Amino acid sequence: MPSREEINYFGAGPALLPTDVLERAAQALVNYQDTGLGLAEHSHRSELASTIVREARADLAAFLDVPSDDYEVIILQGGGTGEFAATIYNLVGAWVLKERTKLVQSGLPDDDASAELIKALKAKVDAELKLDYIVTGSWSLKAYQEAQRLLGPEKVNLVADARKEVDTRAGTASKFAAIPDESTWKANLSPNAAMVYYCDNETVDGVEFPQFPPALVPSAGNTTAPVVADMSSNILSRPVPVSNYGAFFFGAQKNLGSTGITVAVIKRSLLPQPSADLLRALSLPIGPIVLQYEIIAKNDSLYNTLSIFDVYIAGQVLKKLLASFPADKAAGQQAVAERKAKQIYAALDAHSDFYHVAPVPAARSRMNIVFRIAGGDAAVEKAFISEGTALGLTGLKGHRSVGGIRASNYNSISEEGATKLAEFIDAFAKKTKA
């Protein structure tokens, strides 16, 4: 049986966690701070639990330089998939309040029971309410489809669709191989959208935005809509230009911690929500209260029973990151991530006749390196996975929807582990082609 030190796990999630964090967590699970109780047994209403949650939120804000006066960090449940719905409910609610304020300022009654106000608001909803989506992979496609399901297709605008891109390397249409050129987005952005949504890193397809999309920078006058991003698989791997976002969210199980908690960072001005009666009068969906950011924020992320043990693990990961990069913080981790990705891609590119990296170079993810071998030969890919596993390189099988190989290069993958994978990629190609 292999030891933990002999394994380099490249699975996409739940992902590898630092060994020292797990060792502390193991002790905490049995007897936390000599209380005689394990951390999972303590009440989430206890001061002990409140401290863990408070510190985790503060440390995340510190690592990402989140301006606390303008943004709220909240911890909740539901995963990234739950956030597909949560962002819709919360951002549509914020949009309704914004339009309500405009109408009251124009002279309409400041009364949700006013038939005149409701009629004018309903006209606004019918004529102007839109959600904009940029689809670049499997997860943003799921988010787009959830928006259509909750609001109806007529309220959801597809700004860009990577499925229509052509992979010129192969000369055929290739699903999610590239990010559509931003020059094609601008004319498609809605004039008064409740939000514009994109996935910063597509875990399944290996596509990552190299930077915040210039076409969405608020100061450039491209869109007035709050920008919302799913950062589930690349959070904490590079700095985030927080002020460009209305909100961003991420599941913990890639770079932050264990499965079970989700984090959202949202602009405070977007927190207030309209009453359920007003939404009902406007024929808009009313979201579950456990997904309402305003409620979660007012209760310091403890509105309902939160998994404090999972928050503790995330908090320990954050403390380790802050200790590792006390000055550069996320920029320090970015340098490491880029060095690791560079050597893995270099090994693949050295045998471009044998390995085919799924996305084009400009869209390659540093976190999820997706590729096919020998034209997608199932036997050869199976041999690659088997031989890699024998060397302690595990978790390399591609997502079930796309097949092939996927090496997830999350923060917990060491530079030595990345080097070992790169060396195996090179050796396997030479041996198989010989």
Coordinates of C-alpha atoms in Angstrom, one line a residue:
M1 CA 0.0 0.0 0.0
P2 CA 1.5 3.4 -1.0
S3 CA 2.2 6.1 1.6
R4 CA 0.7 9.5 1.2
E5 CA 4.1 10.9 0.3
E6 CA 4.3 8.6 -2.7
I7 CA 1.1 9.8 -4.3
N8 CA 0.7 12.9 -6.5
Y9 CA -3.1 13.2 -6.9
F10 CA -4.3 15.2 -9.9
G11 CA -8.0 14.7 -9.5
A12 CA -10.3 17.6 -10.3
G13 CA -12.2 17.6 -7.0
P14 CA -12.5 16.7 -4.2
A15 CA -8.9 17.7 -4.6
L16 CA -5.6 17.1 -2.8
L17 CA -5.2 18.9 0.5
P18 CA -2.0 19.8 2.3
T19 CA -0.9 16.9 4.6
D20 CA -0.1 19.2 7.5
V21 CA -3.6 20.7 7.3
L22 CA -5.1 17.3 7.3
E23 CA -3.1 16.2 10.3
R24 CA -4.3 19.2 12.3
A25 CA -7.8 18.6 11.2
A26 CA -7.6 14.9 12.2
Q27 CA -6.7 15.9 15.7
A28 CA -9.4 18.6 15.7
L29 CA -12.0 16.1 14.7
V30 CA -11.3 14.0 17.8
N31 CA -10.6 16.6 20.4
Y32 CA -10.6 20.3 19.5
Q33 CA -8.5 22.5 21.8
D34 CA -8.8 20.1 24.7
T35 CA -12.5 20.5 24.9
G36 CA -13.1 16.8 25.0
L37 CA -15.3 17.1 21.9
G38 CA -14.4 16.9 18.2
L39 CA -14.9 20.0 16.1
A40 CA -17.8 18.4 14.1
E41 CA -19.6 17.9 17.5
H42 CA -19.5 21.5 18.6
S43 CA -22.5 23.7 18.1
H44 CA -22.4 26.1 15.2
R45 CA -23.8 28.7 17.6
S46 CA -20.9 28.4 20.0
E47 CA -18.3 31.2 20.3
L48 CA -15.7 28.6 19.2
A49 CA -17.5 28.0 15.9
S50 CA -18.1 31.7 15.4
T51 CA -14.4 32.4 15.8
I52 CA -13.5 29.8 13.2
V53 CA -15.9 31.2 10.7
R54 CA -14.9 34.8 11.4
E55 CA -11.2 34.1 11.0
A56 CA -11.7 32.1 7.8
R57 CA -13.7 35.0 6.2
A58 CA -11.1 37.6 7.4
D59 CA -8.1 35.5 6.1
L60 CA -9.7 35.0 2.7
A61 CA -10.4 38.7 2.5
A62 CA -6.8 39.4 3.4
F63 CA -5.3 36.9 0.9
L64 CA -7.4 38.3 -2.0
D65 CA -7.3 42.0 -0.8
V66 CA -11.1 42.2 -0.6
P67 CA -12.1 45.8 0.4
S68 CA -14.2 45.1 3.5
D69 CA -16.1 48.4 3.3
D70 CA -17.5 47.6 -0.1
Y71 CA -17.7 43.8 -0.2
E72 CA -19.0 41.0 2.0
V73 CA -17.5 37.5 2.3
I74 CA -20.1 34.9 3.1
I75 CA -19.9 31.1 3.6
L76 CA -22.9 29.0 2.7
Q77 CA -23.8 25.6 1.2
G78 CA -25.0 24.3 -2.1
G79 CA -21.8 24.2 -4.1
G80 CA -21.2 26.0 -7.4
T81 CA -24.4 24.5 -8.8
G82 CA -26.4 26.1 -5.9
E83 CA -24.8 29.4 -6.8
F84 CA -26.1 29.2 -10.4
A85 CA -29.5 29.8 -8.8
A86 CA -28.3 32.0 -5.9
T87 CA -26.8 34.5 -8.2
I88 CA -30.0 34.7 -10.3
Y89 CA -32.2 35.2 -7.2
N90 CA -30.0 37.8 -5.6
L91 CA -29.0 39.8 -8.7
V92 CA -32.5 39.9 -10.1
G93 CA -33.7 41.1 -6.7
A94 CA -31.0 43.8 -6.6
W95 CA -32.1 44.9 -10.1
V96 CA -35.7 45.1 -9.1
L97 CA -34.8 47.4 -6.1
K98 CA -32.6 49.6 -8.4
E99 CA -35.5 50.0 -10.9
R100 CA -38.0 50.6 -8.0
T101 CA -35.8 53.4 -6.7
K102 CA -35.7 55.1 -10.1
L103 CA -39.5 54.9 -10.4
V104 CA -40.0 56.4 -6.9
Q105 CA -37.5 59.1 -7.6
S106 CA -39.6 59.9 -10.8
G107 CA -42.6 60.5 -8.6
L108 CA -44.4 57.2 -8.2
P109 CA -45.6 56.1 -4.7
D110 CA -43.0 54.6 -2.4
D111 CA -45.4 51.8 -1.5
D112 CA -45.1 48.2 -2.6
A113 CA -48.9 47.9 -2.5
S114 CA -49.3 50.7 -5.0
A115 CA -50.9 49.4 -8.2
E116 CA -49.3 52.3 -10.1
L117 CA -45.8 51.3 -8.9
I118 CA -46.3 47.6 -9.5
K119 CA -47.7 48.3 -13.0
A120 CA -44.6 50.5 -13.9
L121 CA -42.2 47.9 -12.4
K122 CA -43.9 45.1 -14.3
A123 CA -43.5 47.0 -17.5
K124 CA -39.8 47.4 -16.7
V125 CA -39.4 43.7 -15.9
D126 CA -41.1 42.7 -19.2
A127 CA -39.2 45.1 -21.4
E128 CA -35.7 45.3 -19.8
L129 CA -34.9 42.5 -17.4
K130 CA -32.1 40.3 -18.9
L131 CA -29.4 38.1 -17.6
D132 CA -26.3 38.0 -19.8
Y133 CA -24.2 34.8 -20.1
I134 CA -20.8 34.1 -21.7
V135 CA -20.6 30.4 -22.3
T136 CA -17.1 29.0 -22.6
G137 CA -17.4 25.5 -21.2
S138 CA -19.5 22.9 -19.5
W139 CA -20.1 24.8 -16.3
S140 CA -21.0 28.2 -17.7
L141 CA -23.4 26.2 -20.0
K142 CA -25.0 24.7 -17.0
A143 CA -25.3 28.1 -15.4
Y144 CA -26.9 29.5 -18.6
Q145 CA -29.4 26.6 -18.7
E146 CA -30.3 27.1 -15.0
A147 CA -31.1 30.7 -15.8
Q148 CA -33.4 29.7 -18.6
R149 CA -35.1 27.2 -16.4
L150 CA -35.7 29.7 -13.5
L151 CA -36.6 32.9 -15.5
G152 CA -37.5 31.6 -19.0
P153 CA -35.4 31.7 -22.1
E154 CA -36.8 35.1 -23.1
K155 CA -35.0 36.7 -20.1
V156 CA -31.6 35.1 -20.7
N157 CA -29.2 36.5 -23.3
L158 CA -26.3 34.5 -24.7
V159 CA -23.6 37.0 -25.2
A160 CA -20.9 34.6 -26.5
D161 CA -21.0 30.9 -27.2
A162 CA -17.7 29.0 -27.5
R163 CA -19.5 26.0 -29.1
K164 CA -19.6 28.1 -32.3
E165 CA -15.8 28.5 -32.3
V166 CA -13.7 26.5 -34.8
D167 CA -10.5 24.8 -33.7
T168 CA -8.3 25.6 -36.7
R169 CA -5.6 23.2 -35.5
A170 CA -7.9 20.4 -36.4
G171 CA -9.9 22.2 -39.1
T172 CA -13.2 21.1 -37.6
A173 CA -15.7 22.5 -35.1
S174 CA -14.5 21.7 -31.6
K175 CA -16.6 22.1 -28.5
F176 CA -15.1 24.6 -26.0
A177 CA -11.7 24.9 -27.5
A178 CA -11.4 28.7 -27.4
I179 CA -12.9 31.8 -25.8
P180 CA -14.8 33.9 -28.4
D181 CA -13.0 37.1 -29.3
E182 CA -14.3 39.9 -27.0
S183 CA -14.8 42.2 -30.0
T184 CA -17.9 40.0 -30.8
W185 CA -19.4 40.4 -27.3
K186 CA -20.0 44.1 -27.1
A187 CA -22.9 44.4 -29.4
N188 CA -24.6 41.5 -27.7
L189 CA -24.5 42.9 -24.1
S190 CA -27.9 43.9 -22.8
P191 CA -28.3 47.6 -22.1
N192 CA -29.8 47.1 -18.6
A193 CA -28.9 43.5 -17.6
A194 CA -29.2 42.4 -14.0
M195 CA -25.9 40.7 -14.4
V196 CA -23.3 39.4 -16.9
Y197 CA -22.0 35.9 -15.9
Y198 CA -18.9 33.9 -16.9
C199 CA -16.9 31.0 -15.6
D200 CA -13.3 32.1 -14.9
N201 CA -11.9 28.6 -15.3
E202 CA -13.8 25.7 -16.9
T203 CA -12.8 22.6 -14.9
V204 CA -14.1 20.0 -17.4
D205 CA -12.8 21.6 -20.6
G206 CA -9.5 23.1 -19.5
V207 CA -10.3 26.6 -20.6
E208 CA -9.4 29.6 -18.4
F209 CA -9.7 33.4 -19.0
P210 CA -6.1 34.7 -18.9
Q211 CA -7.3 37.9 -17.2
F212 CA -10.5 39.8 -16.3
P213 CA -12.2 40.3 -19.6
P214 CA -11.4 43.8 -20.8
A215 CA -14.8 44.0 -22.5
L216 CA -16.4 43.8 -19.0
V217 CA -14.3 46.3 -17.1
P218 CA -16.8 48.7 -15.6
S219 CA -14.6 51.8 -15.9
A220 CA -14.3 51.2 -19.7
G221 CA -18.0 51.9 -20.1
N222 CA -18.7 48.5 -21.7
T223 CA -21.5 47.4 -19.3
T224 CA -23.3 48.8 -16.3
A225 CA -24.4 45.3 -15.2
P226 CA -22.7 43.7 -12.2
V227 CA -20.2 41.1 -13.3
V228 CA -20.6 37.7 -11.7
A229 CA -18.0 34.9 -12.0
D230 CA -17.7 31.3 -11.0
M231 CA -14.1 30.8 -9.7
S232 CA -14.6 27.4 -8.2
S233 CA -11.4 25.8 -9.7
N234 CA -8.9 28.7 -9.9
I235 CA -9.6 30.7 -6.8
L236 CA -6.6 31.5 -4.6
S237 CA -4.3 30.8 -7.6
R238 CA -3.9 34.4 -8.7
P239 CA -5.0 37.9 -7.6
V240 CA -8.6 38.9 -8.2
P241 CA -9.5 42.4 -9.4
V242 CA -12.3 42.5 -6.8
S243 CA -13.6 45.9 -7.6
N244 CA -14.5 44.8 -11.2
Y245 CA -17.1 42.3 -9.8
G246 CA -20.6 42.5 -8.5
A247 CA -20.1 39.0 -7.1
F248 CA -17.9 36.0 -7.4
F249 CA -18.2 32.6 -5.8
F250 CA -16.4 29.2 -5.5
G251 CA -16.8 25.8 -4.0
A252 CA -14.2 24.9 -1.5
Q253 CA -13.1 21.5 -2.8
K254 CA -10.5 22.6 -5.4
N255 CA -8.0 25.1 -3.9
L256 CA -9.7 26.1 -0.6
G257 CA -10.6 23.0 1.4
S258 CA -12.9 20.0 1.6
T259 CA -16.3 19.5 0.0
G260 CA -19.2 20.9 1.9
I261 CA -19.0 24.7 1.9
T262 CA -19.2 27.5 -0.7
V263 CA -17.9 31.0 -0.5
A264 CA -19.4 34.1 -2.2
V265 CA -17.9 37.6 -2.3
I266 CA -20.6 40.2 -3.1
K267 CA -20.7 43.9 -3.3
R268 CA -22.6 45.3 -0.3
S269 CA -24.8 47.5 -2.4
L270 CA -26.2 44.4 -4.1
L271 CA -27.2 42.7 -0.8
P272 CA -30.7 44.3 -0.1
Q273 CA -33.6 42.4 -1.6
P274 CA -37.2 43.2 -2.3
S275 CA -40.0 41.7 -0.4
A276 CA -41.5 38.4 -1.4
D277 CA -44.8 40.1 -2.0
L278 CA -43.3 42.5 -4.5
L279 CA -41.5 39.7 -6.4
R280 CA -44.7 37.7 -6.4
A281 CA -46.6 40.7 -7.8
L282 CA -44.0 41.0 -10.6
S283 CA -44.3 37.2 -11.4
L284 CA -40.6 36.7 -10.5
P285 CA -39.3 33.6 -8.7
I286 CA -38.7 33.8 -5.0
G287 CA -35.5 32.0 -4.0
P288 CA -34.9 29.8 -0.9
I289 CA -33.9 31.9 2.1
V290 CA -30.7 29.8 2.6
L291 CA -29.5 31.2 -0.7
Q292 CA -30.3 34.8 0.1
Y293 CA -27.0 36.6 0.5
E294 CA -28.4 39.4 2.6
I295 CA -29.7 36.9 5.2
I296 CA -26.5 35.0 5.3
A297 CA -24.5 38.2 5.7
K298 CA -26.7 39.5 8.5
N299 CA -26.2 36.3 10.3
D300 CA -22.4 36.2 9.9
S301 CA -22.7 33.1 7.7
L302 CA -24.5 31.2 10.5
Y303 CA -28.1 31.5 9.5
N304 CA -28.5 27.7 9.4
T305 CA -26.2 24.9 10.5
L306 CA -22.9 25.3 8.7
S307 CA -20.2 22.6 8.6
I308 CA -17.7 24.1 11.0
F309 CA -15.3 21.3 10.5
D310 CA -15.1 22.1 6.7
V311 CA -14.7 25.8 7.5
Y312 CA -11.9 24.9 9.9
I313 CA -10.1 23.1 7.1
A314 CA -10.5 26.0 4.7
G315 CA -9.3 28.3 7.4
Q316 CA -6.1 26.3 7.9
V317 CA -5.4 26.3 4.2
L318 CA -5.8 30.1 4.2
K319 CA -3.5 30.5 7.1
K320 CA -0.9 28.3 5.4
L321 CA -1.2 30.4 2.2
L322 CA -0.8 33.7 4.2
A323 CA 2.3 32.3 5.9
S324 CA 3.8 31.0 2.6
F325 CA 3.2 34.3 0.8
P326 CA 3.1 37.0 3.5
A327 CA 4.0 39.9 1.1
D328 CA 2.8 38.8 -2.4
K329 CA -0.2 36.8 -1.2
A330 CA -2.2 35.6 -4.2
A331 CA 0.5 36.9 -6.6
G332 CA 3.0 34.6 -4.9
Q333 CA 0.8 31.6 -5.5
Q334 CA 0.2 32.7 -9.1
A335 CA 4.0 32.5 -9.8
V336 CA 4.1 28.9 -8.5
A337 CA 1.0 27.9 -10.5
E338 CA 2.4 29.3 -13.7
R339 CA 5.8 27.5 -13.2
K340 CA 4.0 24.2 -12.7
A341 CA 1.6 24.6 -15.7
K342 CA 4.5 25.8 -17.9
Q343 CA 6.5 22.6 -17.5
I344 CA 3.5 20.3 -18.0
Y345 CA 2.4 22.1 -21.1
A346 CA 6.0 22.1 -22.4
A347 CA 6.2 18.4 -22.1
L348 CA 2.9 18.0 -24.0
D349 CA 4.0 20.5 -26.7
A350 CA 7.3 18.7 -27.2
H351 CA 5.2 15.8 -28.6
S352 CA 2.5 17.7 -30.4
D353 CA 2.2 14.8 -32.9
F354 CA 1.2 12.5 -30.0
Y355 CA -0.6 14.7 -27.4
H356 CA -3.4 17.1 -28.4
V357 CA -4.2 19.8 -25.8
A358 CA -7.9 20.4 -25.9
P359 CA -8.1 24.2 -25.8
V360 CA -6.0 26.6 -28.0
P361 CA -2.9 28.0 -26.3
A362 CA -4.5 31.4 -25.6
A363 CA -7.3 29.7 -23.5
R364 CA -5.3 27.0 -21.7
S365 CA -6.1 26.6 -18.0
R366 CA -3.3 26.6 -15.5
M367 CA -5.5 24.6 -13.2
N368 CA -7.0 21.8 -15.4
I369 CA -4.8 20.6 -18.1
V370 CA -7.0 18.6 -20.6
F371 CA -5.6 16.6 -23.4
R372 CA -6.0 13.5 -25.7
I373 CA -3.4 11.0 -26.6
A374 CA -2.7 9.4 -30.0
G375 CA -5.9 10.9 -31.5
G376 CA -8.0 9.8 -28.6
D377 CA -6.9 6.1 -28.8
A378 CA -8.8 4.5 -25.9
A379 CA -6.2 1.8 -25.4
V380 CA -3.3 4.2 -25.3
E381 CA -5.0 6.6 -22.9
K382 CA -5.9 3.7 -20.7
A383 CA -2.2 2.6 -20.6
F384 CA -1.2 6.2 -19.8
I385 CA -3.5 6.3 -16.8
S386 CA -2.4 2.8 -15.7
E387 CA 1.3 3.5 -16.0
G388 CA 0.9 6.9 -14.3
T389 CA -0.9 5.3 -11.4
A390 CA 1.9 2.8 -10.9
L391 CA 4.3 5.8 -10.5
G392 CA 2.0 7.5 -8.0
L393 CA 0.5 9.9 -10.6
T394 CA -3.2 9.4 -9.9
G395 CA -6.5 11.0 -10.7
L396 CA -5.6 11.6 -14.4
K397 CA -8.7 10.3 -16.0
G398 CA -10.7 13.0 -17.9
H399 CA -14.2 14.0 -17.1
R400 CA -16.8 11.5 -18.1
S401 CA -18.4 13.9 -20.5
V402 CA -15.2 14.6 -22.6
G403 CA -13.0 11.6 -21.9
G404 CA -9.2 11.7 -22.4
I405 CA -6.8 12.9 -19.7
R406 CA -7.1 15.8 -17.2
A407 CA -4.3 16.8 -14.8
S408 CA -5.6 19.2 -12.2
N409 CA -2.8 21.4 -11.2
Y410 CA -4.3 22.9 -8.1
N411 CA -2.3 24.8 -5.4
S412 CA -1.7 21.7 -3.3
I413 CA 0.2 20.0 -6.2
S414 CA 3.9 20.5 -5.5
E415 CA 6.4 21.7 -8.0
E416 CA 8.1 18.3 -7.6
G417 CA 4.8 16.6 -8.4
A418 CA 4.4 18.7 -11.6
T419 CA 7.9 17.9 -12.6
K420 CA 7.3 14.2 -12.1
L421 CA 4.2 14.4 -14.3
A422 CA 6.0 16.3 -17.0
E423 CA 8.8 13.7 -17.0
F424 CA 6.3 10.9 -17.3
I425 CA 4.5 12.7 -20.2
D426 CA 7.8 12.9 -22.0
A427 CA 8.8 9.3 -21.3
F428 CA 5.5 7.8 -22.2
A429 CA 5.4 9.5 -25.6
K430 CA 9.0 8.4 -26.4
K431 CA 8.3 4.8 -25.4
T432 CA 4.9 4.5 -27.1
K433 CA 6.1 6.2 -30.4
A434 CA 9.3 4.1 -30.6

